[in-house]
Coordinates of C-alpha atoms in Angstrom, one line a residue:
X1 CA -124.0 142.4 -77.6
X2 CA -122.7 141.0 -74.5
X3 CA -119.2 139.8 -73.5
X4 CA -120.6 136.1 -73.8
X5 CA -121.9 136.7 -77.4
X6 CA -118.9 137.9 -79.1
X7 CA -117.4 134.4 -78.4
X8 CA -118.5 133.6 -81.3
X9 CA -116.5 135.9 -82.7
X10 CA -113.6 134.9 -81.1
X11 CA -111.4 131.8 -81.4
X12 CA -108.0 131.1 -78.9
X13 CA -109.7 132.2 -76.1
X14 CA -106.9 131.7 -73.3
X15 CA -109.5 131.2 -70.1
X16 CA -112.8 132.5 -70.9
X17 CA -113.7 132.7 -67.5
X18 CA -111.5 135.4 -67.2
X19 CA -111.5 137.4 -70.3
X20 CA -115.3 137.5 -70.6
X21 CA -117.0 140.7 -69.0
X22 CA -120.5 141.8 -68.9
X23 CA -119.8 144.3 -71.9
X24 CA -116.7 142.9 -73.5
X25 CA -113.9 140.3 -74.1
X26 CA -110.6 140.7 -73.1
X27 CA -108.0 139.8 -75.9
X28 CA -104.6 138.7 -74.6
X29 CA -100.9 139.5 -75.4
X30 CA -99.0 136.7 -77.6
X31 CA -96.1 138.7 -79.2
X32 CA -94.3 141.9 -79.3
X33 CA -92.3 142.8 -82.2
X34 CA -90.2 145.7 -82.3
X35 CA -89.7 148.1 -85.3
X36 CA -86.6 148.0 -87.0
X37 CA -86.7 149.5 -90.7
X38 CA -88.9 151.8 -91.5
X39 CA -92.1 151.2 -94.4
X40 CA -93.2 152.9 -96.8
X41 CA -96.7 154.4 -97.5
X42 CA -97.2 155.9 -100.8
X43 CA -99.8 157.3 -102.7
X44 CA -100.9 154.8 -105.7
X45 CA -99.6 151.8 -103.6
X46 CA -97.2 150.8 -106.0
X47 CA -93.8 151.7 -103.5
X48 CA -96.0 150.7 -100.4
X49 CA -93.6 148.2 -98.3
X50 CA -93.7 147.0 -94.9
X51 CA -91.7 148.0 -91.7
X52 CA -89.1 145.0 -91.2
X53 CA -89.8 144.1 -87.5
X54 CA -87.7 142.0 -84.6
X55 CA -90.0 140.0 -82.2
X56 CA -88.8 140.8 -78.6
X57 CA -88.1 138.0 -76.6
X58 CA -89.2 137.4 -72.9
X59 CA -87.3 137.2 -69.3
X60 CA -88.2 134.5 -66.6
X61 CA -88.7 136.0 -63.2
X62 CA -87.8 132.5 -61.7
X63 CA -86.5 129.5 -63.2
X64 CA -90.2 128.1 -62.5
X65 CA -92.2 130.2 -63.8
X66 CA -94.3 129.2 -66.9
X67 CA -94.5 132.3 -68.0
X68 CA -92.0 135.2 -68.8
X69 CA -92.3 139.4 -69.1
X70 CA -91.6 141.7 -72.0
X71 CA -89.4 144.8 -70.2
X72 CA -90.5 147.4 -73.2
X73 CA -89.0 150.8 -72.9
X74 CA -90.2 154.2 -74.2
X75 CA -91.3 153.8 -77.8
X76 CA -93.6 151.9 -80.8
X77 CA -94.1 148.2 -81.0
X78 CA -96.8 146.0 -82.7
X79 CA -98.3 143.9 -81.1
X80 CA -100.3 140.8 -81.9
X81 CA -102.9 138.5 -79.7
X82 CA -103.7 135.4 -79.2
X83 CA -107.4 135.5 -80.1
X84 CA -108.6 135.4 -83.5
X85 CA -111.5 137.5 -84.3
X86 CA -113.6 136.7 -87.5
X87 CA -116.8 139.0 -87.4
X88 CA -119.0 140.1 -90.3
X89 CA -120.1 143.8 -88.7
X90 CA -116.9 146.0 -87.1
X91 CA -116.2 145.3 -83.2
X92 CA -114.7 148.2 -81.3
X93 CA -110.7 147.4 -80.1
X94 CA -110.3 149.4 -77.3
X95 CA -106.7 149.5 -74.7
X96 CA -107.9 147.9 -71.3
X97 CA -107.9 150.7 -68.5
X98 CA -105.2 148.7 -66.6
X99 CA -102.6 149.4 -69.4
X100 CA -103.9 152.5 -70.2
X101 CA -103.5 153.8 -66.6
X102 CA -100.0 152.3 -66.8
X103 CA -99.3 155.0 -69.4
X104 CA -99.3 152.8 -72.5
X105 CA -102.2 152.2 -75.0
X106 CA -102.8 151.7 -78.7
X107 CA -105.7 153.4 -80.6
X108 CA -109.3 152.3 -80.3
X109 CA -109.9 150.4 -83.9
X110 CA -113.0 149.2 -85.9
X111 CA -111.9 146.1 -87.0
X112 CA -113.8 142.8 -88.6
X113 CA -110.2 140.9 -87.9
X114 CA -107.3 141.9 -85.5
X115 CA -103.5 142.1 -87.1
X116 CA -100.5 143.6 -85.6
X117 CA -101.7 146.6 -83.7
X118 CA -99.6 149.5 -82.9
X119 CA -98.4 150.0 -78.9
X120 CA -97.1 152.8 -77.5
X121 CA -95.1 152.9 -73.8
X122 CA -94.6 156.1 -72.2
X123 CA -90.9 157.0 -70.8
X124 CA -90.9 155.3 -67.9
X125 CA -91.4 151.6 -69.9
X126 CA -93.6 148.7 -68.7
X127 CA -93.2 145.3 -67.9
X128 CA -95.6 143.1 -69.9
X129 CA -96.5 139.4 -68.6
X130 CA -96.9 136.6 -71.7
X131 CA -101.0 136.1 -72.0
X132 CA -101.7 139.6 -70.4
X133 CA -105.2 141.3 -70.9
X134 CA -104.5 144.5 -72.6
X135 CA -107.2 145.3 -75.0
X136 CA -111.1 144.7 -74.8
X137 CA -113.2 144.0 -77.6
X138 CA -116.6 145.6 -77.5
X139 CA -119.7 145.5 -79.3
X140 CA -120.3 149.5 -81.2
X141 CA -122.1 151.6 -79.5

């Protein structure tokens, strides 16, 4: 399946131009909440309870700018997108090589939908731009 074909998979495509590659679509950052409380996973599911998160807000460069940067330091966030995906056979989630050689990356997921998906930033931090490409979705393998 090629990066044009799984836009049909796909709805809030930012600039399509952009995000679609020979191999995959690019799915772009919308929010990043930060973890506050912890949850709870259990083994019946009876005492299972979500994390209580904080969504981060973002900083201006310039007054003019349309859009503002996360500053995220060392640690877990989730993260959510602003593409919907709606597919009837699993996609592959995959980090984008430019975050991932930035030191951050979340895991490569099988997923018919995308949620929240879990970030992690190495020591140093990273500086995150609103509608930034930072995962690919690919067709398996």
């Amino acid at each position: 399946m090629t990066g044009a074909e799984l836009t049909e998979h796909v709805e809030g495509i930012v600039h399509e131009e952009t995000q679609v590659g020979d191999d995959g679509l690019d799915l772009t950052l919308a929010a990043v909440h930060e973890i506050e409380t912890p949850g709870r996973v259990d083994f019946g599911g009876g005492e299972l309870d979500a994390a209580s998160t904080t969504p981060r807000g973002t900083e201006k460069r310039n007054a003019e700018d349309d859009y503002g940067w996360w500053r995220l330091e060392a640690g877990q966030y989730l993260v959510e997108f602003n593409e919907r995906v709606d597919a009837d056979e699993p996609l592959v989630l995959q980090t984008r090589a430019e975050l991932r050689e930035r030191g951050a990356f979340h895991p490569t997921l099988f997923v018919r939908e995308v949620e929240r998906v879990p970030l992690s930033i190495p020591s140093g931090g990273i500086l995150l731009k609103e509608n930034a490409r930072i995962s690919t979705l690919l067709a398996p393998p």
